[in-house]
mmCIF file of C-alpha atoms in Angstrom:
data_model
loop_
_atom_site.group_PDB
_atom_site.id
_atom_site.type_symbol
_atom_site.label_atom_id
_atom_site.label_comp_id
_atom_site.label_asym_id
_atom_site.label_seq_id
_atom_site.Cartn_x
_atom_site.Cartn_y
_atom_site.Cartn_z
ATOM 1 C CA MET A 1 195.123 40.906 -65.808
ATOM 2 C CA LEU A 2 195.892 42.429 -62.423
ATOM 3 C CA PRO A 3 195.387 40.283 -59.286
ATOM 4 C CA GLU A 4 192.386 41.021 -57.109
ATOM 5 C CA ALA A 5 193.229 43.630 -54.440
ATOM 6 C CA PHE A 6 192.181 43.393 -50.819
ATOM 7 C CA LYS A 7 190.589 46.304 -49.102
ATOM 8 C CA LEU A 8 192.540 47.744 -46.176
ATOM 9 C CA ASN A 9 189.612 47.124 -43.858
ATOM 10 C CA GLU A 10 189.548 43.450 -44.871
ATOM 11 C CA ILE A 11 193.226 42.985 -44.059
ATOM 12 C CA LEU A 12 193.016 44.842 -40.785
ATOM 13 C CA ALA A 13 189.851 42.981 -39.873
ATOM 14 C CA SER A 14 191.694 39.703 -40.462
ATOM 15 C CA VAL A 15 194.526 40.915 -38.224
ATOM 16 C CA LYS A 16 191.962 41.818 -35.555
ATOM 17 C CA THR A 17 190.340 38.409 -35.823
ATOM 18 C CA LEU A 18 193.719 36.684 -35.519
ATOM 19 C CA ILE A 19 194.734 38.736 -32.481
ATOM 20 C CA ASP A 20 191.333 38.267 -30.843
ATOM 21 C CA GLU A 21 191.613 34.500 -31.277
ATOM 22 C CA CYS A 22 195.242 34.256 -30.058
ATOM 23 C CA PHE A 23 194.974 36.780 -27.225
ATOM 24 C CA TYR A 24 191.345 36.575 -26.164
ATOM 25 C CA ASP A 25 192.415 36.865 -22.515
ATOM 26 C CA ARG A 26 195.006 38.927 -20.692
ATOM 27 C CA VAL A 27 198.656 37.809 -21.106
ATOM 28 C CA TRP A 28 201.845 38.235 -19.095
ATOM 29 C CA ILE A 29 204.643 40.027 -20.930
ATOM 30 C CA GLU A 30 208.322 40.429 -19.962
ATOM 31 C CA ALA A 31 209.995 43.502 -21.385
ATOM 32 C CA GLU A 32 211.927 46.646 -20.539
ATOM 33 C CA LEU A 33 210.037 49.726 -19.544
ATOM 34 C CA THR A 34 211.591 52.666 -21.363
ATOM 35 C CA ASP A 35 209.148 55.211 -19.994
ATOM 36 C CA TRP A 36 206.176 55.626 -17.652
ATOM 37 C CA LYS A 37 204.462 58.995 -17.802
ATOM 38 C CA VAL A 38 201.265 59.838 -15.986
ATOM 39 C CA ASN A 39 199.148 62.547 -17.583
ATOM 40 C CA ALA A 40 198.592 65.282 -15.046
ATOM 41 C CA PHE A 41 195.018 65.938 -16.193
ATOM 42 C CA SER A 42 193.619 62.519 -17.078
ATOM 43 C CA GLY A 43 195.668 60.384 -14.690
ATOM 44 C CA HIS A 44 196.292 57.813 -17.441
ATOM 45 C CA ALA A 45 199.823 56.418 -17.833
ATOM 46 C CA TYR A 46 201.600 56.086 -21.155
ATOM 47 C CA GLY A 47 204.943 54.732 -22.238
ATOM 48 C CA GLU A 48 206.819 52.196 -24.296
ATOM 49 C CA LEU A 49 207.949 48.610 -23.868
ATOM 50 C CA VAL A 50 211.049 47.309 -25.661
ATOM 51 C CA GLU A 51 213.022 44.094 -25.946
ATOM 52 C CA HIS A 52 216.726 43.786 -26.750
ATOM 53 C CA ASP A 53 218.733 40.779 -27.814
ATOM 54 C CA LYS A 54 221.906 39.650 -26.036
ATOM 55 C CA ALA A 55 223.947 42.076 -28.125
ATOM 56 C CA GLY A 56 221.795 44.969 -26.919
ATOM 57 C CA LYS A 57 220.006 45.490 -30.240
ATOM 58 C CA LYS A 58 216.343 46.470 -30.099
ATOM 59 C CA ILE A 59 214.246 43.684 -31.615
ATOM 60 C CA ALA A 60 210.731 44.707 -30.547
ATOM 61 C CA SER A 61 208.846 47.699 -29.187
ATOM 62 C CA CYS A 62 205.322 48.991 -28.716
ATOM 63 C CA ARG A 63 203.469 51.755 -26.981
ATOM 64 C CA PHE A 64 201.159 51.033 -24.081
ATOM 65 C CA THR A 65 198.365 52.612 -22.107
ATOM 66 C CA CYS A 66 197.395 52.164 -18.477
ATOM 67 C CA TRP A 67 194.066 53.699 -17.542
ATOM 68 C CA LYS A 68 193.795 55.953 -14.499
ATOM 69 C CA ASN A 69 192.322 53.512 -12.001
ATOM 70 C CA GLN A 70 194.784 50.753 -12.889
ATOM 71 C CA ALA A 71 197.679 53.216 -13.029
ATOM 72 C CA LEU A 72 197.011 54.314 -9.434
ATOM 73 C CA ILE A 73 196.730 50.745 -8.138
ATOM 74 C CA ILE A 74 199.789 49.515 -10.062
ATOM 75 C CA GLY A 75 201.902 52.551 -9.077
ATOM 76 C CA ASP A 76 201.078 52.222 -5.376
ATOM 77 C CA LYS A 77 201.686 48.481 -5.415
ATOM 78 C CA PHE A 78 205.022 48.826 -7.146
ATOM 79 C CA LYS A 79 206.254 51.566 -4.804
ATOM 80 C CA LYS A 80 205.124 49.689 -1.692
ATOM 81 C CA ILE A 81 207.161 46.622 -2.642
ATOM 82 C CA THR A 82 210.208 48.204 -4.309
ATOM 83 C CA GLY A 83 210.271 51.560 -2.529
ATOM 84 C CA GLU A 84 210.409 53.395 -5.858
ATOM 85 C CA ASN A 85 208.031 54.753 -8.482
ATOM 86 C CA LEU A 86 207.733 53.137 -11.882
ATOM 87 C CA LYS A 87 210.211 54.649 -14.305
ATOM 88 C CA GLY A 88 212.171 53.919 -17.428
ATOM 89 C CA GLY A 89 215.077 51.499 -17.515
ATOM 90 C CA LEU A 90 213.390 48.726 -15.516
ATOM 91 C CA LYS A 91 212.721 45.196 -16.585
ATOM 92 C CA VAL A 92 209.099 44.431 -15.813
ATOM 93 C CA LYS A 93 206.590 41.643 -16.002
ATOM 94 C CA ILE A 94 203.145 43.035 -16.831
ATOM 95 C CA SER A 95 199.679 41.628 -17.306
ATOM 96 C CA ALA A 96 198.108 43.274 -20.346
ATOM 97 C CA LYS A 97 195.188 43.092 -22.706
ATOM 98 C CA VAL A 98 196.216 43.027 -26.365
ATOM 99 C CA THR A 99 193.684 44.460 -28.840
ATOM 100 C CA PHE A 100 193.628 45.597 -32.432
ATOM 101 C CA SER A 101 191.330 48.011 -34.144
ATOM 102 C CA PRO A 102 191.215 48.479 -37.939
ATOM 103 C CA GLN A 103 190.684 52.175 -37.274
ATOM 104 C CA TYR A 104 193.161 52.839 -34.407
ATOM 105 C CA GLY A 105 195.610 49.969 -34.832
ATOM 106 C CA PHE A 106 197.433 47.870 -32.224
ATOM 107 C CA ALA A 107 196.852 48.637 -28.559
ATOM 108 C CA LEU A 108 198.317 47.237 -25.374
ATOM 109 C CA SER A 109 196.591 48.070 -22.127
ATOM 110 C CA ILE A 110 198.421 47.281 -18.870
ATOM 111 C CA LEU A 111 196.234 45.704 -16.211
ATOM 112 C CA ASP A 112 198.747 44.597 -13.576
ATOM 113 C CA ILE A 113 202.459 44.393 -12.842
ATOM 114 C CA ASP A 114 204.651 42.000 -10.830
ATOM 115 C CA PRO A 115 207.162 44.033 -8.745
ATOM 116 C CA GLN A 116 208.871 40.842 -7.576
ATOM 117 C CA PHE A 117 209.975 40.160 -11.145
ATOM 118 C CA THR A 118 211.788 43.505 -11.253
ATOM 119 C CA LEU A 119 213.458 42.804 -7.921
ATOM 120 C CA GLY A 120 214.360 39.312 -9.082
ATOM 121 C CA ASP A 121 215.896 40.696 -12.252
ATOM 122 C CA ILE A 122 218.050 43.068 -10.203
ATOM 123 C CA PHE A 123 219.170 40.222 -7.947
ATOM 124 C CA ALA A 124 219.867 37.999 -10.948
ATOM 125 C CA ASN A 125 221.986 40.771 -12.464
ATOM 126 C CA VAL A 126 224.003 41.020 -9.243
ATOM 127 C CA GLN A 127 224.614 37.277 -9.235
ATOM 128 C CA GLU A 128 225.601 37.310 -12.891
ATOM 129 C CA ILE A 129 228.157 40.069 -12.345
ATOM 130 C CA LEU A 130 229.615 38.333 -9.283
ATOM 131 C CA ALA A 131 229.834 35.044 -11.184
ATOM 132 C CA GLN A 132 231.719 36.736 -14.020
ATOM 133 C CA LEU A 133 234.151 38.450 -11.629
ATOM 134 C CA SER A 134 234.659 35.151 -9.814
ATOM 135 C CA LYS A 135 235.382 33.433 -13.107
ATOM 136 C CA GLU A 136 238.004 36.083 -13.839
ATOM 137 C CA GLY A 137 239.525 35.477 -10.405
ATOM 138 C CA VAL A 138 239.263 39.104 -9.228
ATOM 139 C CA VAL A 139 236.095 39.147 -7.117
ATOM 140 C CA GLU A 140 238.046 38.910 -3.821
ATOM 141 C CA ASN A 141 240.988 41.137 -4.825
ATOM 142 C CA ASN A 142 239.940 44.270 -2.950
ATOM 143 C CA ARG A 143 238.679 42.326 0.053
ATOM 144 C CA GLN A 144 242.059 40.635 0.405
ATOM 145 C CA LEU A 145 244.012 43.892 0.592
ATOM 146 C CA VAL A 146 245.596 44.662 3.960
ATOM 147 C CA LYS A 147 243.320 46.852 6.054
ATOM 148 C CA PRO A 148 244.856 50.272 6.785
ATOM 149 C CA PHE A 149 246.568 50.286 10.176
ATOM 150 C CA ASP A 150 245.523 53.897 10.605
ATOM 151 C CA PHE A 151 243.940 56.691 8.578
ATOM 152 C CA PHE A 152 245.785 59.871 7.601
ATOM 153 C CA ASN A 153 244.406 60.712 4.135
ATOM 154 C CA VAL A 154 241.035 59.447 2.888
ATOM 155 C CA ALA A 155 239.464 59.891 -0.564
ATOM 156 C CA VAL A 156 235.682 60.244 -0.574
ATOM 157 C CA ILE A 157 233.458 59.774 -3.641
ATOM 158 C CA SER A 158 229.947 61.130 -3.316
ATOM 159 C CA SER A 159 227.403 63.551 -4.663
ATOM 160 C CA PRO A 160 227.288 66.940 -2.900
ATOM 161 C CA THR A 161 223.578 66.330 -2.337
ATOM 162 C CA ALA A 162 223.866 62.671 -1.288
ATOM 163 C CA ALA A 163 221.809 61.650 1.709
ATOM 164 C CA GLY A 164 224.031 61.041 4.728
ATOM 165 C CA LEU A 165 227.020 62.996 3.386
ATOM 166 C CA ASP A 166 226.517 65.759 5.968
ATOM 167 C CA ASP A 167 226.550 63.160 8.765
ATOM 168 C CA PHE A 168 229.842 61.803 7.458
ATOM 169 C CA LYS A 169 231.327 65.277 7.013
ATOM 170 C CA GLN A 170 230.486 66.193 10.600
ATOM 171 C CA ILE A 171 232.600 63.292 11.847
ATOM 172 C CA ALA A 172 235.318 63.885 9.263
ATOM 173 C CA GLN A 173 235.557 67.599 10.058
ATOM 174 C CA GLU A 174 236.242 66.883 13.729
ATOM 175 C CA LEU A 175 239.156 64.657 12.733
ATOM 176 C CA ALA A 176 240.410 67.238 10.232
ATOM 177 C CA ASN A 177 240.183 70.069 12.789
ATOM 178 C CA ASP A 178 242.288 68.020 15.198
ATOM 179 C CA LYS A 179 244.775 67.374 12.347
ATOM 180 C CA LEU A 180 244.285 63.646 12.766
ATOM 181 C CA CYS A 181 243.101 62.866 9.235
ATOM 182 C CA GLN A 182 242.522 64.711 5.966
ATOM 183 C CA PHE A 183 239.593 64.058 3.613
ATOM 184 C CA SER A 184 239.554 64.785 -0.122
ATOM 185 C CA TYR A 185 236.131 64.828 -1.790
ATOM 186 C CA PHE A 186 235.500 63.777 -5.390
ATOM 187 C CA ASP A 187 232.067 64.551 -6.847
ATOM 188 C CA ALA A 188 230.174 61.873 -8.756
ATOM 189 C CA LEU A 189 226.613 61.034 -9.735
ATOM 190 C CA MET A 190 225.029 58.637 -7.280
ATOM 191 C CA GLN A 191 221.950 57.719 -9.305
ATOM 192 C CA GLY A 192 220.873 57.213 -12.882
ATOM 193 C CA ASP A 193 222.338 55.797 -16.079
ATOM 194 C CA LYS A 194 225.575 57.796 -15.747
ATOM 195 C CA CYS A 195 226.216 56.790 -12.149
ATOM 196 C CA ALA A 196 228.728 54.016 -12.854
ATOM 197 C CA ASP A 197 230.711 56.056 -15.420
ATOM 198 C CA SER A 198 230.824 59.029 -13.050
ATOM 199 C CA ILE A 199 232.183 56.946 -10.161
ATOM 200 C CA MET A 200 234.771 55.287 -12.426
ATOM 201 C CA ALA A 201 235.949 58.748 -13.534
ATOM 202 C CA ALA A 202 236.381 59.752 -9.882
ATOM 203 C CA LEU A 203 238.304 56.536 -9.143
ATOM 204 C CA HIS A 204 240.594 57.306 -12.084
ATOM 205 C CA LYS A 205 241.391 60.742 -10.604
ATOM 206 C CA ILE A 206 242.146 59.142 -7.242
ATOM 207 C CA LYS A 207 244.496 56.581 -8.798
ATOM 208 C CA GLN A 208 246.492 59.427 -10.338
ATOM 209 C CA GLN A 209 247.218 60.805 -6.873
ATOM 210 C CA GLU A 210 249.268 59.219 -4.110
ATOM 211 C CA GLY A 211 249.025 58.996 -0.362
ATOM 212 C CA PHE A 212 245.423 57.871 0.114
ATOM 213 C CA ASP A 213 244.857 55.157 2.711
ATOM 214 C CA CYS A 214 241.478 54.146 1.293
ATOM 215 C CA VAL A 215 238.536 55.208 -0.866
ATOM 216 C CA VAL A 216 235.078 55.722 0.618
ATOM 217 C CA ILE A 217 232.039 55.603 -1.708
ATOM 218 C CA LEU A 218 229.036 57.285 -0.075
ATOM 219 C CA ARG A 219 225.427 57.516 -1.123
ATOM 220 C CA GLY A 220 223.121 57.081 1.823
ATOM 221 C CA GLY A 221 219.681 55.531 1.796
ATOM 222 C CA GLY A 222 217.650 54.675 -1.247
ATOM 223 C CA SER A 223 215.301 52.175 -2.773
ATOM 224 C CA VAL A 224 216.383 48.912 -4.359
ATOM 225 C CA LEU A 225 215.800 50.431 -7.776
ATOM 226 C CA ASP A 226 217.889 53.487 -6.931
ATOM 227 C CA LEU A 227 220.764 51.275 -5.856
ATOM 228 C CA ALA A 228 220.506 49.235 -9.054
ATOM 229 C CA SER A 229 222.658 51.918 -10.712
ATOM 230 C CA PHE A 230 225.621 50.488 -8.792
ATOM 231 C CA ASN A 231 225.101 46.996 -10.228
ATOM 232 C CA ASP A 232 227.477 47.639 -13.086
ATOM 233 C CA TYR A 233 230.061 45.097 -14.202
ATOM 234 C CA SER A 234 232.650 47.648 -15.349
ATOM 235 C CA LEU A 235 232.443 49.601 -12.092
ATOM 236 C CA ALA A 236 232.698 46.418 -10.031
ATOM 237 C CA ALA A 237 235.752 45.302 -12.031
ATOM 238 C CA VAL A 238 237.489 48.650 -11.416
ATOM 239 C CA VAL A 239 236.849 48.352 -7.676
ATOM 240 C CA CYS A 240 238.130 44.764 -7.640
ATOM 241 C CA ASN A 241 241.396 45.771 -9.325
ATOM 242 C CA LEU A 242 241.976 48.955 -7.339
ATOM 243 C CA LYS A 243 245.180 48.747 -5.287
ATOM 244 C CA MET A 244 243.751 50.495 -2.253
ATOM 245 C CA PRO A 245 240.874 49.384 0.021
ATOM 246 C CA VAL A 246 237.406 50.592 -0.929
ATOM 247 C CA PHE A 247 234.863 51.210 1.845
ATOM 248 C CA CYS A 248 231.298 51.092 0.560
ATOM 249 C CA ALA A 249 228.499 52.958 2.349
ATOM 250 C CA ILE A 250 225.647 52.753 -0.150
ATOM 251 C CA GLY A 251 222.072 52.358 1.004
ATOM 252 C CA HIS A 252 221.046 50.691 4.232
ATOM 253 C CA GLU A 253 222.091 47.384 5.718
ATOM 254 C CA ARG A 254 219.099 45.601 4.177
ATOM 255 C CA ASP A 255 219.972 46.886 0.689
ATOM 256 C CA GLN A 256 223.003 45.404 -1.048
ATOM 257 C CA CYS A 257 224.445 46.073 -4.465
ATOM 258 C CA VAL A 258 227.410 44.573 -6.304
ATOM 259 C CA LEU A 259 229.846 47.035 -4.690
ATOM 260 C CA ASP A 260 228.880 45.739 -1.246
ATOM 261 C CA PHE A 261 230.141 42.292 -2.257
ATOM 262 C CA VAL A 262 233.415 43.316 -3.950
ATOM 263 C CA SER A 263 234.564 46.234 -1.749
ATOM 264 C CA HIS A 264 237.090 45.768 1.043
ATOM 265 C CA ALA A 265 234.369 46.505 3.603
ATOM 266 C CA SER A 266 230.693 47.412 3.431
ATOM 267 C CA PHE A 267 228.908 49.735 5.876
ATOM 268 C CA GLY A 268 225.198 50.293 6.147
ATOM 269 C CA THR A 269 225.299 54.091 6.262
ATOM 270 C CA PRO A 270 227.802 56.935 5.686
ATOM 271 C CA SER A 271 227.852 57.740 9.404
ATOM 272 C CA LYS A 272 228.910 54.169 10.206
ATOM 273 C CA VAL A 273 231.974 54.305 7.987
ATOM 274 C CA GLY A 274 232.745 57.715 9.510
ATOM 275 C CA TYR A 275 232.553 56.296 13.031
ATOM 276 C CA PHE A 276 234.721 53.348 11.946
ATOM 277 C CA ILE A 277 237.484 55.682 10.751
ATOM 278 C CA GLN A 278 237.097 57.811 13.875
ATOM 279 C CA SER A 279 237.170 54.853 16.267
ATOM 280 C CA THR A 280 240.232 53.423 14.510
ATOM 281 C CA ILE A 281 242.125 56.713 14.867
ATOM 282 C CA TYR A 282 240.993 57.282 18.450
ATOM 283 C CA GLY A 283 241.680 53.653 19.297
ATOM 284 C CA HIS A 284 245.258 53.897 18.095
ATOM 285 C CA GLY A 285 245.635 57.209 19.927
ATOM 286 C CA GLN A 286 244.368 55.634 23.141
ATOM 287 C CA LYS A 287 246.656 52.661 22.574
ATOM 288 C CA THR A 288 249.588 55.014 22.078
ATOM 289 C CA ILE A 289 248.746 56.809 25.320
ATOM 290 C CA GLU A 290 248.520 53.462 27.112
ATOM 291 C CA ASN A 291 251.860 52.417 25.636
ATOM 292 C CA LEU A 292 253.457 55.686 26.743
ATOM 293 C CA ARG A 293 252.057 55.211 30.225
ATOM 294 C CA GLN A 294 253.361 51.670 30.278
ATOM 295 C CA ILE A 295 256.781 52.873 29.112
ATOM 296 C CA GLU A 296 256.754 55.561 31.827
ATOM 297 C CA LYS A 297 255.747 52.983 34.409
ATOM 298 C CA THR A 298 258.458 50.594 33.234
ATOM 299 C CA VAL A 299 261.080 53.350 33.286
ATOM 300 C CA GLN A 300 260.028 54.322 36.803
ATOM 301 C CA GLN A 301 260.264 50.686 37.872
ATOM 302 C CA CYS A 302 263.688 50.381 36.266
ATOM 303 C CA LEU A 303 264.868 53.576 37.940
ATOM 304 C CA SER A 304 263.462 52.439 41.257
ATOM 305 C CA GLN A 305 265.132 49.066 40.878
ATOM 306 C CA ALA A 306 268.355 50.801 39.869
ATOM 307 C CA ASP A 307 268.155 53.003 42.981
ATOM 308 C CA GLN A 308 267.561 49.946 45.141
ATOM 309 C CA ARG A 309 270.476 48.132 43.550
ATOM 310 C CA GLN A 310 272.639 51.222 43.919
ATOM 311 C CA ILE A 311 271.757 51.507 47.599
ATOM 312 C CA HIS A 312 272.353 47.784 48.015
ATOM 313 C CA PHE A 313 275.718 47.993 46.254
ATOM 314 C CA PHE A 314 276.670 51.074 48.279
ATOM 315 C CA ASP A 315 275.774 49.295 51.526
ATOM 316 C CA ARG A 316 277.781 46.251 50.466
ATOM 317 C CA ILE A 317 280.782 48.384 49.483
ATOM 318 C CA THR A 318 280.562 50.341 52.738
ATOM 319 C CA SER A 319 280.335 47.091 54.712
ATOM 320 C CA LYS A 320 283.311 45.641 52.819
ATOM 321 C CA ILE A 321 285.358 48.763 53.368
ATOM 322 C CA GLU A 322 284.514 48.735 57.060
ATOM 323 C CA GLN A 323 285.520 45.052 57.215
ATOM 324 C CA TYR A 324 288.757 45.756 55.377
ATOM 325 C CA LEU A 325 289.480 48.752 57.593
ATOM 326 C CA LYS A 326 288.764 46.684 60.701
ATOM 327 C CA LEU A 327 290.997 43.850 59.516
ATOM 328 C CA SER A 328 293.683 46.318 58.528
ATOM 329 C CA SER A 329 293.460 47.999 61.927
ATOM 330 C CA LEU A 330 293.808 44.614 63.664
ATOM 331 C CA GLU A 331 296.771 43.716 61.500
ATOM 332 C CA ILE A 332 298.385 47.057 62.198
ATOM 333 C CA ASP A 333 297.821 46.628 65.948
ATOM 334 C CA HIS A 334 299.198 43.111 65.761
ATOM 335 C CA THR A 335 302.238 44.257 63.831
ATOM 336 C CA TYR A 336 302.744 47.178 66.168
ATOM 337 C CA GLN A 337 302.591 44.934 69.228
ATOM 338 C CA GLY A 338 305.036 42.570 67.573
ATOM 339 C CA LEU A 339 307.413 45.417 66.874
ATOM 340 C CA ILE A 340 307.156 46.593 70.490
ATOM 341 C CA ARG A 341 307.877 43.134 71.812
ATOM 342 C CA SER A 342 310.737 42.639 69.407
ATOM 343 C CA ALA A 343 312.231 46.003 70.348
ATOM 344 C CA GLU A 344 311.882 45.265 74.055
ATOM 345 C CA GLN A 345 313.492 41.858 73.582
ATOM 346 C CA LYS A 346 316.375 43.379 71.666
ATOM 347 C CA LEU A 347 316.811 46.072 74.311
ATOM 348 C CA VAL A 348 316.853 43.465 77.089
ATOM 349 C CA PHE A 349 319.298 41.334 75.102
ATOM 350 C CA SER A 350 321.490 44.333 74.411
ATOM 351 C CA GLU A 351 321.342 45.393 78.022
ATOM 352 C CA THR A 352 322.303 41.890 79.164
ATOM 353 C CA LYS A 353 325.125 41.715 76.695
ATOM 354 C CA LEU A 354 326.345 45.144 77.693
ATOM 355 C CA LYS A 355 326.342 44.194 81.396
ATOM 356 C CA HIS A 356 328.273 41.072 80.549
ATOM 357 C CA HIS A 357 330.935 43.061 78.775
ATOM 358 C CA TYR A 358 330.982 45.549 81.609
ATOM 359 C CA GLN A 359 331.564 42.746 84.187
ATOM 360 C CA MET A 360 334.373 41.379 82.112
ATOM 361 C CA VAL A 361 336.012 44.761 82.000
ATOM 362 C CA LEU A 362 335.731 45.131 85.758
ATOM 363 C CA ALA A 363 337.153 41.613 86.316
ATOM 364 C CA ASN A 364 340.270 42.291 84.358
ATOM 365 C CA SER A 365 340.766 45.714 86.051
ATOM 366 C CA VAL A 366 340.926 48.860 84.167
ATOM 367 C CA GLU A 367 344.660 49.242 83.643
ATOM 368 C CA PRO A 368 345.370 45.918 82.012
ATOM 369 C CA THR A 369 342.312 46.315 79.907
ATOM 370 C CA LEU A 370 343.337 49.728 78.818
ATOM 371 C CA ALA A 371 346.855 48.449 78.184
ATOM 372 C CA LYS A 372 345.411 45.754 75.973
#
């Protein structure tokens, strides 16, 4: 004898009764929003909520509906707080009404959403990544690299359409035109699911080349949700282990992602990192000019001092020579006078002696003397 069969309506009615009893009032649900599409004609929003386990495997999912009036209120509220529209890939905390109809099945109608939960999840993800990098002992690696003394060749990673890139290029082009610094640009996606992989590919190309003083990652302004693409563990690890300084200019000063914490230096906007490079180059140029002026001044002082010493030495030598000449002249005069006196004395002595001999000759007469 076959067992008694239940009618489909009876089973579904029991399910409805069970759901009505368990979820008679709205409930808060935490899940990942895979999609949020607003119908252009009706204004109602539709999409799907999913949940993954720690291994990333999907363990639950369901479709949802958000009626026009609620969709407008929720969308405006979310954008006002986060700066971005609702979209797929976000973790959300929603208030919803769960219903079941034997005819139409399970239904989940979104009534409200908590934007702060999404922001908190992003912040928690940042902290988790930083904690893991700290545990590995690499979180400060890039920050501890020696800052470039000057900039001659800079690698720039950005999207050709990135906000703020033109401002940076204007500064960079002036330096390049003056042959002070060269800039090499590497294209990468600056938003979306492929953002991190695209930047890592660009960093790999840069590592294969030599001569870069630093890497600049540019994006410009954006909402907190836009910048969440940069909160990627693998990308942060690559930046930490890169052997050249990374300058991060992603978002504004009030918005920070993981790269802001692990890069060598973080700048609020692309123009700020451009001005930093420019001021460093100009500063060293000005310092060089000052050093050259100081060298010129020192050389002039040395030459002037050498001239003064030369004049002083010349005056001393001239004075010494004049003293020696004067002393020599006195000695010569003294010697000359001595010679004169000695000659006169000898002449007088000779004259006296001669007269004496002459007197003796006369005394003895000439004949006897001659006879002798």
